[in-house]
Short mmCIF file of N, CA and C in Angstrom, two decimals:
data_model
loop_
_atom_site.label_atom_id
_atom_site.label_comp_id
_atom_site.label_asym_id
_atom_site.label_seq_id
_atom_site.Cartn_x
_atom_site.Cartn_y
_atom_site.Cartn_z
N MET K 1 0.84 -1.18 0.00
CA MET K 1 0.00 0.00 0.00
C MET K 1 0.88 1.25 0.00
N ASN K 2 0.67 2.14 -0.94
CA ASN K 2 1.42 3.38 -1.02
C ASN K 2 0.59 4.51 -0.41
N ALA K 3 0.93 4.88 0.81
CA ALA K 3 0.24 5.98 1.46
C ALA K 3 0.86 7.29 1.01
N SER K 4 0.05 8.35 0.93
CA SER K 4 0.59 9.64 0.55
C SER K 4 -0.01 10.74 1.43
N LYS K 5 0.71 11.85 1.51
CA LYS K 5 0.27 13.01 2.27
C LYS K 5 0.57 14.23 1.40
N CYS K 6 -0.42 15.11 1.26
CA CYS K 6 -0.27 16.25 0.37
C CYS K 6 0.00 17.54 1.15
N PHE K 7 0.79 18.42 0.54
CA PHE K 7 1.21 19.67 1.16
C PHE K 7 0.96 20.84 0.21
N GLY K 8 -0.27 21.04 -0.18
CA GLY K 8 -0.64 22.19 -1.01
C GLY K 8 0.20 22.29 -2.27
N SER K 9 0.77 23.48 -2.49
CA SER K 9 1.53 23.73 -3.71
C SER K 9 2.82 22.93 -3.80
N TYR K 10 3.23 22.29 -2.71
CA TYR K 10 4.45 21.47 -2.72
C TYR K 10 4.19 20.07 -3.26
N GLY K 11 2.94 19.71 -3.40
CA GLY K 11 2.61 18.41 -3.94
C GLY K 11 2.43 17.34 -2.87
N CYS K 12 2.34 16.10 -3.32
CA CYS K 12 2.10 14.97 -2.43
C CYS K 12 3.36 14.12 -2.31
N PHE K 13 3.54 13.58 -1.14
CA PHE K 13 4.69 12.72 -0.86
C PHE K 13 4.19 11.32 -0.56
N GLU K 14 4.79 10.33 -1.20
CA GLU K 14 4.41 8.94 -0.98
C GLU K 14 5.47 8.22 -0.17
N LEU K 15 5.03 7.36 0.71
CA LEU K 15 5.95 6.49 1.43
C LEU K 15 5.99 5.17 0.68
N SER K 16 6.77 5.18 -0.38
CA SER K 16 6.92 4.02 -1.25
C SER K 16 8.35 4.04 -1.79
N PRO K 17 8.77 2.95 -2.44
CA PRO K 17 10.12 2.93 -2.99
C PRO K 17 10.33 4.13 -3.92
N PRO K 18 11.50 4.74 -3.94
CA PRO K 18 12.73 4.34 -3.26
C PRO K 18 12.85 4.87 -1.84
N TRP K 19 11.84 5.55 -1.32
CA TRP K 19 11.95 6.16 0.01
C TRP K 19 11.81 5.16 1.14
N ILE K 20 11.31 3.98 0.83
CA ILE K 20 11.23 2.93 1.84
C ILE K 20 11.66 1.63 1.17
N SER K 21 12.57 0.91 1.83
CA SER K 21 13.09 -0.34 1.29
C SER K 21 13.75 -1.09 2.44
N GLU K 22 14.35 -2.24 2.15
CA GLU K 22 15.06 -2.97 3.21
C GLU K 22 16.27 -2.19 3.70
N HIS K 23 16.81 -1.31 2.85
CA HIS K 23 17.96 -0.49 3.25
C HIS K 23 17.53 0.80 3.94
N ARG K 24 16.27 1.14 3.82
CA ARG K 24 15.72 2.35 4.44
C ARG K 24 14.37 1.97 5.05
N PRO K 25 14.40 1.21 6.14
CA PRO K 25 13.16 0.66 6.69
C PRO K 25 12.25 1.70 7.35
N ILE K 26 12.80 2.84 7.75
CA ILE K 26 11.98 3.86 8.40
C ILE K 26 11.85 5.05 7.46
N ALA K 27 10.64 5.40 7.13
CA ALA K 27 10.38 6.56 6.28
C ALA K 27 9.25 7.36 6.91
N LEU K 28 9.45 8.65 6.99
CA LEU K 28 8.45 9.53 7.59
C LEU K 28 8.08 10.63 6.62
N TYR K 29 6.85 11.13 6.75
CA TYR K 29 6.43 12.27 5.95
C TYR K 29 7.14 13.52 6.45
N PRO K 30 7.23 14.53 5.60
CA PRO K 30 7.77 15.81 6.08
C PRO K 30 6.88 16.36 7.20
N GLU K 31 7.46 17.20 8.04
CA GLU K 31 6.68 17.88 9.08
C GLU K 31 5.67 18.81 8.41
N ASP K 32 4.68 19.24 9.16
CA ASP K 32 3.71 20.21 8.63
C ASP K 32 4.42 21.50 8.27
N LEU K 33 3.92 22.18 7.24
CA LEU K 33 4.55 23.41 6.77
C LEU K 33 4.60 24.47 7.85
N SER K 34 3.62 24.49 8.75
CA SER K 34 3.62 25.48 9.82
C SER K 34 4.79 25.27 10.77
N LYS K 35 5.28 24.05 10.85
CA LYS K 35 6.43 23.76 11.71
C LYS K 35 7.75 24.02 10.96
N ILE K 36 7.81 23.65 9.70
CA ILE K 36 9.03 23.82 8.91
C ILE K 36 9.25 25.29 8.56
N GLU K 37 8.18 25.98 8.20
CA GLU K 37 8.25 27.37 7.76
C GLU K 37 9.33 27.57 6.68
N PRO K 38 9.14 26.95 5.50
CA PRO K 38 10.16 27.08 4.46
C PRO K 38 10.29 28.51 3.97
N ASN K 39 11.51 28.91 3.67
CA ASN K 39 11.81 30.23 3.14
C ASN K 39 12.55 30.08 1.83
N TYR K 40 12.25 30.97 0.92
CA TYR K 40 12.92 30.98 -0.38
C TYR K 40 13.53 32.35 -0.57
N LEU K 41 14.82 32.37 -0.79
CA LEU K 41 15.55 33.62 -0.93
C LEU K 41 16.08 33.76 -2.34
N TYR K 42 16.00 34.96 -2.86
CA TYR K 42 16.43 35.24 -4.23
C TYR K 42 17.57 36.25 -4.19
N TYR K 43 18.71 35.85 -4.75
CA TYR K 43 19.85 36.75 -4.92
C TYR K 43 19.95 37.05 -6.41
N SER K 44 20.29 38.26 -6.74
CA SER K 44 20.38 38.63 -8.15
C SER K 44 21.66 39.40 -8.42
N ARG K 45 21.88 39.72 -9.68
CA ARG K 45 23.03 40.53 -10.03
C ARG K 45 22.91 41.92 -9.40
N VAL K 46 21.70 42.38 -9.22
CA VAL K 46 21.47 43.68 -8.59
C VAL K 46 21.64 43.58 -7.07
N ASN K 47 21.21 42.47 -6.48
CA ASN K 47 21.30 42.24 -5.04
C ASN K 47 22.08 40.96 -4.76
N PRO K 48 23.40 40.95 -4.96
CA PRO K 48 24.15 39.71 -4.80
C PRO K 48 24.37 39.29 -3.35
N THR K 49 24.26 40.21 -2.41
CA THR K 49 24.51 39.85 -1.01
C THR K 49 23.28 39.99 -0.13
N GLU K 50 22.29 40.75 -0.58
CA GLU K 50 21.05 40.92 0.18
C GLU K 50 19.94 40.13 -0.51
N ALA K 51 19.42 39.15 0.17
CA ALA K 51 18.38 38.31 -0.43
C ALA K 51 17.02 38.98 -0.39
N VAL K 52 16.22 38.68 -1.39
CA VAL K 52 14.82 39.09 -1.42
C VAL K 52 14.00 37.85 -1.09
N HIS K 53 13.08 37.95 -0.15
CA HIS K 53 12.23 36.82 0.22
C HIS K 53 11.19 36.59 -0.87
N ILE K 54 11.08 35.36 -1.33
CA ILE K 54 10.09 35.00 -2.35
C ILE K 54 8.82 34.53 -1.65
N ASP K 55 7.73 35.19 -1.98
CA ASP K 55 6.41 34.78 -1.48
C ASP K 55 5.79 33.92 -2.58
N LEU K 56 5.59 32.64 -2.29
CA LEU K 56 5.08 31.72 -3.32
C LEU K 56 3.69 32.08 -3.80
N ASP K 57 2.97 32.90 -3.04
CA ASP K 57 1.64 33.32 -3.45
C ASP K 57 1.67 34.60 -4.28
N ASP K 58 2.84 35.20 -4.46
CA ASP K 58 2.98 36.43 -5.23
C ASP K 58 3.41 36.07 -6.65
N PHE K 59 2.43 35.96 -7.53
CA PHE K 59 2.72 35.54 -8.90
C PHE K 59 3.41 36.63 -9.72
N ASP K 60 3.42 37.85 -9.21
CA ASP K 60 4.09 38.95 -9.90
C ASP K 60 5.53 39.13 -9.45
N PHE K 61 6.05 38.19 -8.66
CA PHE K 61 7.41 38.31 -8.13
C PHE K 61 8.44 38.53 -9.23
N VAL K 62 8.33 37.79 -10.31
CA VAL K 62 9.29 37.90 -11.41
C VAL K 62 9.26 39.31 -12.00
N LEU K 63 8.08 39.84 -12.19
CA LEU K 63 7.96 41.18 -12.77
C LEU K 63 8.43 42.26 -11.80
N SER K 64 8.07 42.13 -10.54
CA SER K 64 8.37 43.19 -9.56
C SER K 64 9.83 43.18 -9.10
N ASN K 65 10.59 42.15 -9.42
CA ASN K 65 11.99 42.09 -9.00
C ASN K 65 12.97 42.10 -10.17
N ASN K 66 12.49 42.55 -11.32
CA ASN K 66 13.36 42.73 -12.49
C ASN K 66 14.17 41.48 -12.83
N ILE K 67 13.53 40.33 -12.80
CA ILE K 67 14.21 39.09 -13.16
C ILE K 67 14.25 38.99 -14.68
N ASP K 68 15.43 38.78 -15.21
CA ASP K 68 15.60 38.62 -16.64
C ASP K 68 15.64 37.12 -16.94
N ALA K 69 14.56 36.62 -17.51
CA ALA K 69 14.44 35.18 -17.78
C ALA K 69 15.46 34.69 -18.80
N LEU K 70 16.11 35.59 -19.52
CA LEU K 70 17.11 35.19 -20.51
C LEU K 70 18.47 34.93 -19.89
N LEU K 71 18.66 35.37 -18.65
CA LEU K 71 19.93 35.14 -17.96
C LEU K 71 19.87 33.83 -17.19
N PRO K 72 21.03 33.20 -16.96
CA PRO K 72 21.04 31.94 -16.20
C PRO K 72 20.48 32.13 -14.79
N THR K 73 19.76 31.13 -14.33
CA THR K 73 19.22 31.11 -12.97
C THR K 73 19.69 29.82 -12.31
N TYR K 74 20.18 29.93 -11.09
CA TYR K 74 20.68 28.77 -10.36
C TYR K 74 19.84 28.59 -9.10
N THR K 75 19.57 27.34 -8.76
CA THR K 75 18.84 27.02 -7.55
C THR K 75 19.76 26.24 -6.63
N ILE K 76 19.85 26.69 -5.38
CA ILE K 76 20.65 26.00 -4.37
C ILE K 76 19.69 25.54 -3.29
N ALA K 77 19.69 24.25 -3.01
CA ALA K 77 18.78 23.71 -1.99
C ALA K 77 19.58 22.92 -0.97
N HIS K 78 19.41 23.28 0.29
CA HIS K 78 20.09 22.53 1.35
C HIS K 78 19.20 21.37 1.79
N GLY K 79 19.75 20.47 2.56
CA GLY K 79 19.02 19.30 3.01
C GLY K 79 18.13 19.59 4.21
N PHE K 80 17.42 18.56 4.63
CA PHE K 80 16.43 18.67 5.70
C PHE K 80 17.06 19.09 7.02
N LEU K 81 18.26 18.64 7.31
CA LEU K 81 18.88 18.91 8.61
C LEU K 81 19.74 20.17 8.61
N GLU K 82 19.75 20.91 7.51
CA GLU K 82 20.61 22.09 7.41
C GLU K 82 19.76 23.34 7.18
N GLY K 83 20.44 24.47 7.21
CA GLY K 83 19.79 25.74 6.92
C GLY K 83 20.60 26.51 5.89
N GLY K 84 20.06 27.62 5.44
CA GLY K 84 20.71 28.42 4.41
C GLY K 84 21.99 29.08 4.86
N GLY K 85 22.26 29.11 6.17
CA GLY K 85 23.48 29.74 6.67
C GLY K 85 24.69 28.83 6.67
N GLN K 86 24.55 27.63 6.16
CA GLN K 86 25.67 26.69 6.12
C GLN K 86 26.79 27.22 5.23
N THR K 87 28.02 26.93 5.61
CA THR K 87 29.18 27.40 4.87
C THR K 87 29.13 26.96 3.41
N TRP K 88 28.75 25.71 3.15
CA TRP K 88 28.77 25.23 1.78
C TRP K 88 27.76 25.97 0.91
N VAL K 89 26.64 26.43 1.51
CA VAL K 89 25.65 27.18 0.73
C VAL K 89 26.26 28.51 0.29
N ARG K 90 26.97 29.17 1.19
CA ARG K 90 27.63 30.43 0.84
C ARG K 90 28.72 30.20 -0.21
N LEU K 91 29.46 29.09 -0.09
CA LEU K 91 30.52 28.79 -1.06
C LEU K 91 29.96 28.49 -2.45
N VAL K 92 28.83 27.83 -2.51
CA VAL K 92 28.21 27.51 -3.80
C VAL K 92 27.76 28.79 -4.50
N ARG K 93 27.41 29.80 -3.72
CA ARG K 93 26.98 31.07 -4.31
C ARG K 93 28.14 31.82 -4.97
N LEU K 94 29.38 31.55 -4.55
CA LEU K 94 30.53 32.29 -5.07
C LEU K 94 30.65 32.26 -6.60
N PRO K 95 30.53 31.10 -7.26
CA PRO K 95 30.62 31.11 -8.73
C PRO K 95 29.55 32.00 -9.37
N CYS K 96 28.39 32.07 -8.76
CA CYS K 96 27.32 32.93 -9.28
C CYS K 96 27.74 34.39 -9.17
N GLU K 97 28.39 34.75 -8.07
CA GLU K 97 28.85 36.12 -7.88
C GLU K 97 29.98 36.44 -8.86
N ILE K 98 30.86 35.48 -9.12
CA ILE K 98 31.94 35.69 -10.08
C ILE K 98 31.37 35.89 -11.48
N GLU K 99 30.36 35.10 -11.83
CA GLU K 99 29.73 35.25 -13.14
C GLU K 99 29.11 36.63 -13.29
N ARG K 100 28.58 37.16 -12.19
CA ARG K 100 27.99 38.50 -12.21
C ARG K 100 29.07 39.54 -12.51
N GLU K 101 30.25 39.36 -11.91
CA GLU K 101 31.34 40.31 -12.08
C GLU K 101 31.98 40.21 -13.47
N PHE K 102 32.03 38.98 -14.01
CA PHE K 102 32.71 38.75 -15.28
C PHE K 102 31.81 38.00 -16.25
N PRO K 103 30.75 38.64 -16.72
CA PRO K 103 29.85 37.94 -17.66
C PRO K 103 30.56 37.66 -18.98
N ASP K 104 30.00 36.71 -19.74
CA ASP K 104 30.60 36.36 -21.05
C ASP K 104 30.62 37.54 -21.99
#
């Protein structure tokens, strides 16, 4: 039996292979969104060090933040047990900042 739990715009999560197997006998659903409180931060060439908070319900975000869809966009996602302040997250952003300074 494949049980699932849905989280609005994030979709549904199933407790089925590959998330549960003999090598991973314990599988749990994500915590409720009210407990996790996910945040999405946007850094741009205009704001390389100050993040803009993305409101997933604001469909005009792209227009109101001067996002150029023709330029490369990178997504950095940390794991469940980490946060955005991790050293590796900041290090991964460095190539994006270099590209901003020295575009093709």
